[in-house]
XYZ file of C-alpha atoms in Angstrom:
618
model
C -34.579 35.046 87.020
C -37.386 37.704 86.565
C -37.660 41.096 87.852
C -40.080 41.673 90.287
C -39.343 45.255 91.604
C -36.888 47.897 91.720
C -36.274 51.194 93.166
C -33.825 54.029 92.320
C -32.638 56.778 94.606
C -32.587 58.964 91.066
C -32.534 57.973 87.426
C -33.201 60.669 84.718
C -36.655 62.346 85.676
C -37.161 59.272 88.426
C -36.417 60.905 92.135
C -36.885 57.766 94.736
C -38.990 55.801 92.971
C -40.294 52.089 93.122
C -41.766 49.896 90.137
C -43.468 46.029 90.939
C -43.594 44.093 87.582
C -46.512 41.818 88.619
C -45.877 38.091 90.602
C -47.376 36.985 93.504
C -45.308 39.502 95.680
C -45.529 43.720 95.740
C -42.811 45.212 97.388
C -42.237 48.828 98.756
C -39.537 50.557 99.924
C -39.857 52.978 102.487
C -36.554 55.368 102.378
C -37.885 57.190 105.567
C -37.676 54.291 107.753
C -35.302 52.470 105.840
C -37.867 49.293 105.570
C -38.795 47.246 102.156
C -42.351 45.794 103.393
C -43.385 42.760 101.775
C -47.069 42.469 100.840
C -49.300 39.472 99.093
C -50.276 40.854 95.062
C -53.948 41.268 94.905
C -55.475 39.261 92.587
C -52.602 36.980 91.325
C -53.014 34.484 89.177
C -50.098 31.881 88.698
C -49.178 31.074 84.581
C -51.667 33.478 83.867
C -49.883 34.398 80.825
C -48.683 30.845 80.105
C -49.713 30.637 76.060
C -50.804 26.895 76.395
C -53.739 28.120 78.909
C -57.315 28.104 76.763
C -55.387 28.221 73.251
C -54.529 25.364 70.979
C -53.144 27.117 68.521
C -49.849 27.406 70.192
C -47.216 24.542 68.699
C -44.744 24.801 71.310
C -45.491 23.904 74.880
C -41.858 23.719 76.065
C -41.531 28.003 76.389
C -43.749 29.872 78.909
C -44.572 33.990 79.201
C -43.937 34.179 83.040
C -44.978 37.719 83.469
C -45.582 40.433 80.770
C -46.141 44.254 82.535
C -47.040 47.462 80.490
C -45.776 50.746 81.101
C -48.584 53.583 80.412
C -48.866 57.401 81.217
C -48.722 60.879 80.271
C -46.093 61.955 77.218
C -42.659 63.241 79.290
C -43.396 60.583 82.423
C -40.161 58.802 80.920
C -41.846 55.642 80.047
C -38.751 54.840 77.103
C -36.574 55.656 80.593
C -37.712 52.743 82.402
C -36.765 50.202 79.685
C -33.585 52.078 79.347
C -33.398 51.265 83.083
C -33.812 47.532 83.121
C -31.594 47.479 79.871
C -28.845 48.641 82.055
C -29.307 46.194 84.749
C -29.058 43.074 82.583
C -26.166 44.836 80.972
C -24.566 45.338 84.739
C -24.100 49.028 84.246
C -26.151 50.519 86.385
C -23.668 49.907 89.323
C -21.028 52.571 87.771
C -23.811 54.949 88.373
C -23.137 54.506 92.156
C -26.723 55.358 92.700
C -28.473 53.686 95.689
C -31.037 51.445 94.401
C -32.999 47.557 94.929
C -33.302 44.571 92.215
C -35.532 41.687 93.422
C -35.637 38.652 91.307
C -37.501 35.374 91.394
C -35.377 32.608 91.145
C -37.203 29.253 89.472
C -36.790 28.151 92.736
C -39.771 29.997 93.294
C -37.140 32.557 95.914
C -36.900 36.338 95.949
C -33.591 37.620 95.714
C -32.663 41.214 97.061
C -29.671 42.651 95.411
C -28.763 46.535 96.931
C -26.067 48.441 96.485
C -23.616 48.511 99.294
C -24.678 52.175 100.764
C -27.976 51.063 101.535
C -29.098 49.603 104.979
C -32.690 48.167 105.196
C -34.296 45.800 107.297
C -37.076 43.907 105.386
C -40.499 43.590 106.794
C -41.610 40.090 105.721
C -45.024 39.071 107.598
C -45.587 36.696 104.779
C -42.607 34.306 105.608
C -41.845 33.740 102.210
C -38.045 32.818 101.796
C -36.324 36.124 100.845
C -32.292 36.434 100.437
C -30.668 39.319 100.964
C -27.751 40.179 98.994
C -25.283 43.165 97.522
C -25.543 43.979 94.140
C -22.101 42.904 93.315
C -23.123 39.243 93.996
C -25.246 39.572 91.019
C -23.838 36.470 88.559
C -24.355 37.722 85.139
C -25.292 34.326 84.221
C -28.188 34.273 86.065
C -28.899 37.273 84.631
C -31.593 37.047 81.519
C -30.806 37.455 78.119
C -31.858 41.033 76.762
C -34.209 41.776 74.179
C -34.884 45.663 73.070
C -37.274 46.673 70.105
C -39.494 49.350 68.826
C -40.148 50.704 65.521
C -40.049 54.252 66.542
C -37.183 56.352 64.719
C -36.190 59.833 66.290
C -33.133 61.421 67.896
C -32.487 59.405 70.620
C -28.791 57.959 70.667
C -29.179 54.000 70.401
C -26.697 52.886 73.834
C -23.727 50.517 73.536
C -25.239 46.297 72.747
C -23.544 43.711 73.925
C -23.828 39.605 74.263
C -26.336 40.295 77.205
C -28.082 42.611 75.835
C -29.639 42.726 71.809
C -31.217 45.747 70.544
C -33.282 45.415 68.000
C -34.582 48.607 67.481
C -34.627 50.964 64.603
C -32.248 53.406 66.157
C -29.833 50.813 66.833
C -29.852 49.128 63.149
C -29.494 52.354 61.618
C -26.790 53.998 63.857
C -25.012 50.191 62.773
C -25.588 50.530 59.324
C -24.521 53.857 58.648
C -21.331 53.181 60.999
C -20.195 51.600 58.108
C -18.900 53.243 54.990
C -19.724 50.471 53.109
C -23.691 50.437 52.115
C -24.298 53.862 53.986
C -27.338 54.697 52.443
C -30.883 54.612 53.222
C -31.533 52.173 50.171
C -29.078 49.688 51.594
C -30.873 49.951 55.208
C -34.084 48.947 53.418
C -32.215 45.935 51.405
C -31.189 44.489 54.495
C -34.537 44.475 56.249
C -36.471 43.683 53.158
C -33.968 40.806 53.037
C -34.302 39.728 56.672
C -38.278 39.666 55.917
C -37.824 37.321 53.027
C -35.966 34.661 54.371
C -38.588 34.957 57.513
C -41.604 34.243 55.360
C -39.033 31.745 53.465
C -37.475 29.828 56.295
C -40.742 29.851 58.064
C -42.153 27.689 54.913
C -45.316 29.823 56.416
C -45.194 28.538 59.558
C -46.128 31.704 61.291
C -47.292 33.527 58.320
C -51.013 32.021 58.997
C -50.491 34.261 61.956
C -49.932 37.536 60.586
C -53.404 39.486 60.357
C -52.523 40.152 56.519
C -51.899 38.547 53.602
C -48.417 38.188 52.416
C -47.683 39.435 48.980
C -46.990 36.242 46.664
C -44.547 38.216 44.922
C -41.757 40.962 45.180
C -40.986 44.048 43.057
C -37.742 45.294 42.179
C -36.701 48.301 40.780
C -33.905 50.210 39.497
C -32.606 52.414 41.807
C -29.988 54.846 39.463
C -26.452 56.092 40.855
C -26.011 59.736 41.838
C -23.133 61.323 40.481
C -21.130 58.328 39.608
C -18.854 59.955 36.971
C -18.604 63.164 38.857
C -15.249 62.797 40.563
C -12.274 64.915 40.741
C -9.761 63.997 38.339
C -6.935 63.985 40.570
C -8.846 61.152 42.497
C -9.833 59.524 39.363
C -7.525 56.379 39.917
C -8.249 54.302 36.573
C -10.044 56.738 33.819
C -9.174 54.605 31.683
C -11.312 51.786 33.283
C -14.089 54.478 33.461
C -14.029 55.615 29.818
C -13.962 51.628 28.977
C -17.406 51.157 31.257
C -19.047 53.896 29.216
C -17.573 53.388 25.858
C -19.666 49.409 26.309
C -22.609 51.136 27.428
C -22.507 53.379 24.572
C -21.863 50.249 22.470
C -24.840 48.233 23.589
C -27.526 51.372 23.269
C -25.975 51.249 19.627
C -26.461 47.567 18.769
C -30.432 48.040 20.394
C -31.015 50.780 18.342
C -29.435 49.379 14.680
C -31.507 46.186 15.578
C -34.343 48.281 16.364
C -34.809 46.876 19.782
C -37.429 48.375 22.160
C -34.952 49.281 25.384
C -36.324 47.044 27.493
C -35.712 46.627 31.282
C -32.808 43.899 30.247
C -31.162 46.557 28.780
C -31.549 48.900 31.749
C -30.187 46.714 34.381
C -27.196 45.799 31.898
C -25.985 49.967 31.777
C -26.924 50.106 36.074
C -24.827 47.001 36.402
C -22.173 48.041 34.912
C -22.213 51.959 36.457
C -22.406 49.639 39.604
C -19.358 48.163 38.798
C -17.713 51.911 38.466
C -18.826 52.642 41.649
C -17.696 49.667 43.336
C -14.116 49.486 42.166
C -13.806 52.841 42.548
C -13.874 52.328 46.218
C -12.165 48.899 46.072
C -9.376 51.091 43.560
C -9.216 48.702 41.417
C -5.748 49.910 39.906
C -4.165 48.346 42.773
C -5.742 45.291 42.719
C -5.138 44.969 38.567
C -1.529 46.525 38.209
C -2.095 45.628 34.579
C -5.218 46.594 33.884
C -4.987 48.686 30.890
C -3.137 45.351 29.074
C -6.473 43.516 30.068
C -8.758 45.996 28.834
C -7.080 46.108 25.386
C -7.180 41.716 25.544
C -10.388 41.554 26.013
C -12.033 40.866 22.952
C -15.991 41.782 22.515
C -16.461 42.224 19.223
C -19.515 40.665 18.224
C -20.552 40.894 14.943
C -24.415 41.715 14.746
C -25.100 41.174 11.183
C -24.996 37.719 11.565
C -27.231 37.017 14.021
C -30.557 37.072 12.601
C -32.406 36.071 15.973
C -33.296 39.397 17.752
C -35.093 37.893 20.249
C -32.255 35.254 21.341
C -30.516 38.851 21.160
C -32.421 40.413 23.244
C -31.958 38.281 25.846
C -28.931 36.509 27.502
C -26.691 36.234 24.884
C -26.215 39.900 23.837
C -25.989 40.803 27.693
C -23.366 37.303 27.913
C -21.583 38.435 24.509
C -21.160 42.440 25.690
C -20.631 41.990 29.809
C -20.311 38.702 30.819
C -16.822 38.414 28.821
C -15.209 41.617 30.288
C -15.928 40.916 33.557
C -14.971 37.361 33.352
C -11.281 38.713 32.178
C -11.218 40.885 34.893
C -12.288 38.022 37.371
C -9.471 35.970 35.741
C -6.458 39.159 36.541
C -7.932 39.843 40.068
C -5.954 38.977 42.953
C -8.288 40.743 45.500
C -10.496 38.255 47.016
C -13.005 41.463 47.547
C -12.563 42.757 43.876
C -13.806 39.377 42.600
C -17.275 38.830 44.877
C -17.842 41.736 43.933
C -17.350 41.183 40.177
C -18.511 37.210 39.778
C -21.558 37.712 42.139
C -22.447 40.842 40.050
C -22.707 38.590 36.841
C -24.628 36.091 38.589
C -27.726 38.712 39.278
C -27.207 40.079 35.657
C -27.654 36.535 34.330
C -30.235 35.610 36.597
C -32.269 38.862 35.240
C -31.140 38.077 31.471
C -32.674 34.490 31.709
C -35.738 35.411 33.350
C -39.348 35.730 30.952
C -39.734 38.825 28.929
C -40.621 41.949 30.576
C -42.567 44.655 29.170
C -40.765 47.542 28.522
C -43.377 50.362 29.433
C -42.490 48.581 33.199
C -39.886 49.989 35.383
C -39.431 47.151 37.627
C -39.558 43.290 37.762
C -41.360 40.672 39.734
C -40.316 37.543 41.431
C -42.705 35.255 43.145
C -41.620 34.189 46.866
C -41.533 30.529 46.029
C -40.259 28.952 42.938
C -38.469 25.696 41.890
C -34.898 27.352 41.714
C -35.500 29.829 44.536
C -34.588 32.600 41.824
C -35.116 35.330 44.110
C -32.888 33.814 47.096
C -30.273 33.189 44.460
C -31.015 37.037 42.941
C -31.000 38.109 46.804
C -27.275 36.077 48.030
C -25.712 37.452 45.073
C -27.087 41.191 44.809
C -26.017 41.171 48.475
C -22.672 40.316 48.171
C -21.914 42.381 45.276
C -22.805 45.489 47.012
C -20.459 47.316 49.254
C -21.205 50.643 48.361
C -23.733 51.458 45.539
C -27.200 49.784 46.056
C -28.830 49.470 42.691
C -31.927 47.475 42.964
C -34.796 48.052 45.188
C -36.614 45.839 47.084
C -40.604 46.438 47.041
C -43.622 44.464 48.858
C -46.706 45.442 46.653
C -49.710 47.008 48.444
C -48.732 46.720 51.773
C -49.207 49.614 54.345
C -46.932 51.124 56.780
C -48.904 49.622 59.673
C -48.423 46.168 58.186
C -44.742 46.277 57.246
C -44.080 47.211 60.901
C -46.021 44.090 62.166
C -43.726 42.661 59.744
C -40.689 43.901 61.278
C -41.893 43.243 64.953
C -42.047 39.710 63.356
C -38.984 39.548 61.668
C -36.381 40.989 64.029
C -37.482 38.764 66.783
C -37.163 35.536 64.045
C -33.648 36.455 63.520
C -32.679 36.392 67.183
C -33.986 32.730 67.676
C -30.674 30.863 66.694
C -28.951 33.349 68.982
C -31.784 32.649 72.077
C -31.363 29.024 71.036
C -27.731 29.021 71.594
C -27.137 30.666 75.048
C -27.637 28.725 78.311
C -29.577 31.316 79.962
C -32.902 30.206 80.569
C -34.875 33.264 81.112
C -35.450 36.299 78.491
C -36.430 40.188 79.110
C -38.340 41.427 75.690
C -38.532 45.483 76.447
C -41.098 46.696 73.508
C -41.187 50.598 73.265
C -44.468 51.558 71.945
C -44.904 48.311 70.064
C -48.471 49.174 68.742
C -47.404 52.413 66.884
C -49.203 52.677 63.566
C -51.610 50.009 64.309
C -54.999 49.892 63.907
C -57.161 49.522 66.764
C -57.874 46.289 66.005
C -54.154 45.228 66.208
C -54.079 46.901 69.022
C -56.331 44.775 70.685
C -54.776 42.170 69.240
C -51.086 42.711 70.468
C -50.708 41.405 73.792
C -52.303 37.933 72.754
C -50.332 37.817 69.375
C -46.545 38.561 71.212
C -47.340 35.891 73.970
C -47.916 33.283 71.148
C -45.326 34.393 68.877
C -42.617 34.814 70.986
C -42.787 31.367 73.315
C -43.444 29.843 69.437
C -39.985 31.260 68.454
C -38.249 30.750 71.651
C -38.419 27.370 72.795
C -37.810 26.455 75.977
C -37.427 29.660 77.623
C -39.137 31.369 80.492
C -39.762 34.863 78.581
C -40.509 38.305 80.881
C -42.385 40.442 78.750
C -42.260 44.535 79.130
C -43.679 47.335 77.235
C -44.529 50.559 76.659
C -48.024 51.632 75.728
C -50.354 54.615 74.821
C -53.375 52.282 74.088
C -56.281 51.693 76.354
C -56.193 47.879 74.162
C -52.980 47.294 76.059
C -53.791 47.534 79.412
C -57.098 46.308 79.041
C -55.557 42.649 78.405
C -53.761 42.906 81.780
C -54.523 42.951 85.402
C -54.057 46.364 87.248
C -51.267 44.719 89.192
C -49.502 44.319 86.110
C -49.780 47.846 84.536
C -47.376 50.533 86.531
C -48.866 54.082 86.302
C -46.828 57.019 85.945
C -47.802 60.752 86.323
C -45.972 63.715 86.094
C -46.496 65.711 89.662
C -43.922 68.691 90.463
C -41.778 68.698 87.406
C -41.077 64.616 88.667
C -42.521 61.434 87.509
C -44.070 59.468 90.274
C -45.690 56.397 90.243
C -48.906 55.166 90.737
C -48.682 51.675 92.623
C -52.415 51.029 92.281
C -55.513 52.683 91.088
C -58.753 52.465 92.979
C -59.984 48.876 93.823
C -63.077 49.753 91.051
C -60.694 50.956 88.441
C -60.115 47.761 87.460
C -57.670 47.829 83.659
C -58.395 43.516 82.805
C -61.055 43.676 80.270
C -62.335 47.126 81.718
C -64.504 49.594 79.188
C -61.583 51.437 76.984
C -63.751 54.746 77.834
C -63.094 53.879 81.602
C -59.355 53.373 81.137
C -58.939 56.002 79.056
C -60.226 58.495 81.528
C -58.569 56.697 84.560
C -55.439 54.784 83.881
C -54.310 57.189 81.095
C -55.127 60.459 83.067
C -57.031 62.120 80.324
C -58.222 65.394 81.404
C -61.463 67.544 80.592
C -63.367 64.144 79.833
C -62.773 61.969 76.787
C -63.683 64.399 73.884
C -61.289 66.439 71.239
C -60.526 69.559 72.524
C -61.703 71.343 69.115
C -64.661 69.886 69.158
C -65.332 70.746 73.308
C -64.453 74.320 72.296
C -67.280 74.703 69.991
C -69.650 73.139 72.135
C -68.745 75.633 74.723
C -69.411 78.412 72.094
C -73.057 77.325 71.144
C -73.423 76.939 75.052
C -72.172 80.924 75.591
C -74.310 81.827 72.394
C -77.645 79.911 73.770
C -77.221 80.977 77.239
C -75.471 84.305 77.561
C -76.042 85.905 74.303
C -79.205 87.860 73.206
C -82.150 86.386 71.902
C -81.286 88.584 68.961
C -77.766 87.193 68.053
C -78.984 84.051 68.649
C -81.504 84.304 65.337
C -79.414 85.869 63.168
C -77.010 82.615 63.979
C -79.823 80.268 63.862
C -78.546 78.174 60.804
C -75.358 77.501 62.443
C -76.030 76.758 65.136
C -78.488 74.252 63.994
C -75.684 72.609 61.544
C -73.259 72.141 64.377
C -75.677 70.541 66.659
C -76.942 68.290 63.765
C -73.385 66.627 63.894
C -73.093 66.190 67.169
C -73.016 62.248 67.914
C -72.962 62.127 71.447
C -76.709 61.999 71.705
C -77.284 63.477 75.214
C -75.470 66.327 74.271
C -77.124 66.819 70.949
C -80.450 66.456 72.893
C -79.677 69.467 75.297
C -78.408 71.469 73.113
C -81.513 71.605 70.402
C -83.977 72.003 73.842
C -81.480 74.983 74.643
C -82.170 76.630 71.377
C -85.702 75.677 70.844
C -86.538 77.584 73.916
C -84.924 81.036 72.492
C -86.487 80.597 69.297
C -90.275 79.892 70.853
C -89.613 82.501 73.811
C -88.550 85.156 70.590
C -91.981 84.867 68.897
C -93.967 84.860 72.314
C -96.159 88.017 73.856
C -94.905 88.835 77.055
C -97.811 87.572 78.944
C -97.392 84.133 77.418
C -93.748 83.902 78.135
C -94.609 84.556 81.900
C -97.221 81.884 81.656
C -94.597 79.278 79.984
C -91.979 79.740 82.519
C -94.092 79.228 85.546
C -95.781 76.071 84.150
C -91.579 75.012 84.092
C -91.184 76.116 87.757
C -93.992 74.451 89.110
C -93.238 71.378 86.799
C -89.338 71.461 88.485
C -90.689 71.852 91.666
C -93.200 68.862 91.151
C -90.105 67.025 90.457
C -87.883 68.128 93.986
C -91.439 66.770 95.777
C -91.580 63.248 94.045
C -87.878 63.118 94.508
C -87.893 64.044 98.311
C -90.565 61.305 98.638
């Protein structure tokens, strides 16, 4: 099913309010009368937004965009409020509310469904004779219900609600408030891991399936850096569990910056990532407490044997590489693998040996760099190996970082918009409900115009490509004249603020027309811009010049002349520009006039404006 309207007796800053999502019915409710009239939509167009219609780029025919709607108005008409609203139908909570208010659906039967709550009593004007079924909301089968889809990319203050299996937020309240939940990977860092993560098996998986359609080009290649601990030694001795472990950690460290410097070995980036690995090991165990898990631990770290005898290796640069990092590390922590009992204390420890061999084996790295880079696509998928095991071997202290060279902020959240969906698909895939609600908050937030413009067409395509064969209701939130200009005006709902209230707007004018209308007429009509379409800094010093030239002596005016003449000079609205230099040209020829010739020039004006009333009149 698809929503098709709903009203609310109150929600938030809605008071008796009524919202049609586009189809070939509008409804309203009148509470007065107690009537919901049922009208034919203007200008309907059946699979309008079907992705298959005029484009053969789309590979999947089996999904289909039944209706997408966009939400635009003033800032504070509670456009985020509405999604919030349908988020709680789908999710059934609304009802607990014990508000009055109306659902219709349309079945694929092609049959509008009426679901009230039991306070309300309506009769339902239908001089259509469509077939229209009348229920109480606690009919509603939750399996009928579509499956929930919530994203923006918009971070602030507002508390992420409750998901659940009918609902998935995607959003970038949500994932944080999940990560940080967690004490394990609490960090900021570890957030960006896991989407950088998500992103790379998308492009991966995809085997650039979809990465043709992402207005950029992909990076072929990743950076990673060290990211160094804070305050890993600094604990309080009475919760110092295993100093003994500690002072072992740093006593190797101290060990290996030794053997590079008798060798004379530049400290290269090898070496770097061996002392983080192993302060990432401190770290980790101890929040695992280690002690517990090795009862003998201080007999393991006097058995383990690491003496390696330098002066007989001759081959610094076989040094340099895996086998000093093998000969120093890999032998402790295989000793401690071998004592562990902990099933957690030994991921942690074998899959942090894996990403220190992986780095040890790869090709020299200068050592002015700081970081490390790994193309996407190799012959032994090194960075999805480097990626499994640096993931697993972090509960708690993130210690590489995860970089995509050169690309902006505006195209890393395309990439996200992309990537979150991708990872719902197995999940979409799965469930037997046929019908999905995407609610996008502000989706086009740090986009270019041109992505702007590009949005609606690019979600319609992308999301029946990733979600096959689903019917997929599409709504969002929008402060772009780009968005609604892709849709019909029966598909955008208007809100304005009137009386402290948000009301809205059912339909503009029949000429206000928002399909493929001038941006500078929706701008000034569907988005309720006031005082026409300029910046208000820039009106204010028009109006200035305007009081100088007009009001002002002729005096003033002169000793300003060069001013005024270098704000008028970039002015680009032409018109404006125009006016404004005839404005000033006439006080600076009227200043170096004899009276007598002044008189003369402004009657030759009267009798030319008068001239122009008679041809008019005519």
């Amino acid at each position: 099913m698809q929503f098709i309207f709903i009203w609310m007796e109150k929600y938030r800053n809605y008071i008796k309010q009524g919202f049609n999502f586009g189809g070939p019915l509008r409804f309203k409710y009148d509470e007065e009368f107690n009537r919901l009239i049922v009208q034919s939509a203007p200008f309907f167009i059946k699979d309008f937004f079907h992705p298959s219609v005029g484009n053969d780029t789309v590979e999947s025919k089996n999904s289909s965009i039944t209706n997408v709607t966009a939400i635009i108005g003033e800032n504070g008409t509670g456009k985020s409020n509405l999604l919030e609203y349908l988020r709680e139908l789908v999710s059934l909570d609304v009802n607990e509310q014990k508000l009055s208010h109306i659902v219709i659906f349309q079945n694929d039967q092609n049959e509008f469904v009426v679901y009230h709550t039991s306070d309300m009593k309506f009769e339902i004007i239908n001089p259509l004779k469509v077939r229209i079924h009348k229920k109480d909301y606690t009919e509603i089968n939750p399996s009928s219900l579509p499956l929930g889809i919530y994203f923006t990319n918009i971070f602030d203050s507002r508390k992420a609600p409750p998901t659940d299996y009918r609902f998935y937020d995607i959003s970038t309240n949500r994932l944080l408030n999940d990560y940080f939940s967690s004490a394990e990977q609490a960090s900021l860092n570890g957030f960006h891991m896991a989407e950088t993560e998500q992103q790379i098996r998308f492009i991966k998986s995809r085997k650039s399936k979809n990465a043709d359609k992402i207005p950029f080009k992909l990076p072929d290649k990743i950076k990673i850096f060290i990211i160094q601990p804070e305050n890993i030694w600094a604990v309080d001795k009475e919760n110092r569990f295993n100093s003994d472990f500690e002072n072992y950690i740093r006593n190797m460290q101290q060990e290996l910056l030794s053997y590079y410097q008798d060798c004379k070995i530049t400290l290269n980036f090898k070496y770097h990532i061996a002392i983080r690995v192993l302060d990432h090991l401190s770290v980790e165990t101890q929040n695992i407490n280690i002690r517990k898990d090795l009862k003998d631990i201080d007999k393991v770290l006097d058995n383990i044997n690491i003496k390696y005898d330098l002066s007989k290796n001759t081959n610094n640069k076989k040094l340099e590489g895996h086998d000093l990092l093998n000969a120093k590390i890999s032998i402790f922590i295989k000793n401690l693998i071998k004592h562990s009992k902990n099933t957690r204390t030994k991921s942690v420890l074998e899959s942090s040996y894996r990403v220190l061999k992986l780095i040890s084996s790869l090709p020299e790295i200068l050592p002015e760099e700081d970081f490390f880079e790994l193309p996407m696509m190799d012959e032994n998928d090194t960075l999805e190996q480097l990626i499994h095991n640096y993931h697993i071997s972090v509960h708690f202290d993130n210690y590489l970082q995860f970089q995509w060279p050169g690309l902006s902020s505006g195209e890393i959240s395309l990439l996200n918009l992309y990537t979150r969906f991708f990872r719902l698909r197995n999940v979409a895939s799965k469930t037997n409900k046929k019908h999905i609600l995407v609610l996008i908050d502000e989706g086009e937030a740090l986009f270019h115009p041109q992505w702007q413009k590009e949005l609606v067409f690019k979600l319609i395509n992308y999301l029946s490509d990733i979600f096959e064969n689903k019917k997929i209701q599409l709504v969002l939130t929008s402060n772009s004249p780009f968005i609604a200009s892709d849709l019909p005006k029966t598909n955008v709902i208007f809100l304005k603020k009137d009386a402290g209230k948000t009301i809205s707007i059912q339909e503009l004018d029949d000429q206000h027309q928002t399909f493929a209308a001038n941006i500078h007429t929706l701008l000034a009509d569907s988005f309720f811009l006031h005082d026409g379409l300029m910046g208000t800094f820039a009106r204010q010093k028009i109006n200035e010049v305007i009081d100088l030239l007009v009001n002002k002596a002729r005096e003033e005016v002169m000793v300003r002349k060069g001013e005024i003449e270098s704000l008028i000079s970039i002015i680009g609205e032409p018109i404006i520009r125009t006016k404004l230099t005839h404005l000033l040209q006439e006080k600076v020829l009227l200043q170096n006039l004899s009276l007598e010739e002044r008189v003369s020039i402004l009657e030759a004006k009267l009798l030319q404006q008068e001239g122009d009333r008679d041809y008019d009149t005519n």
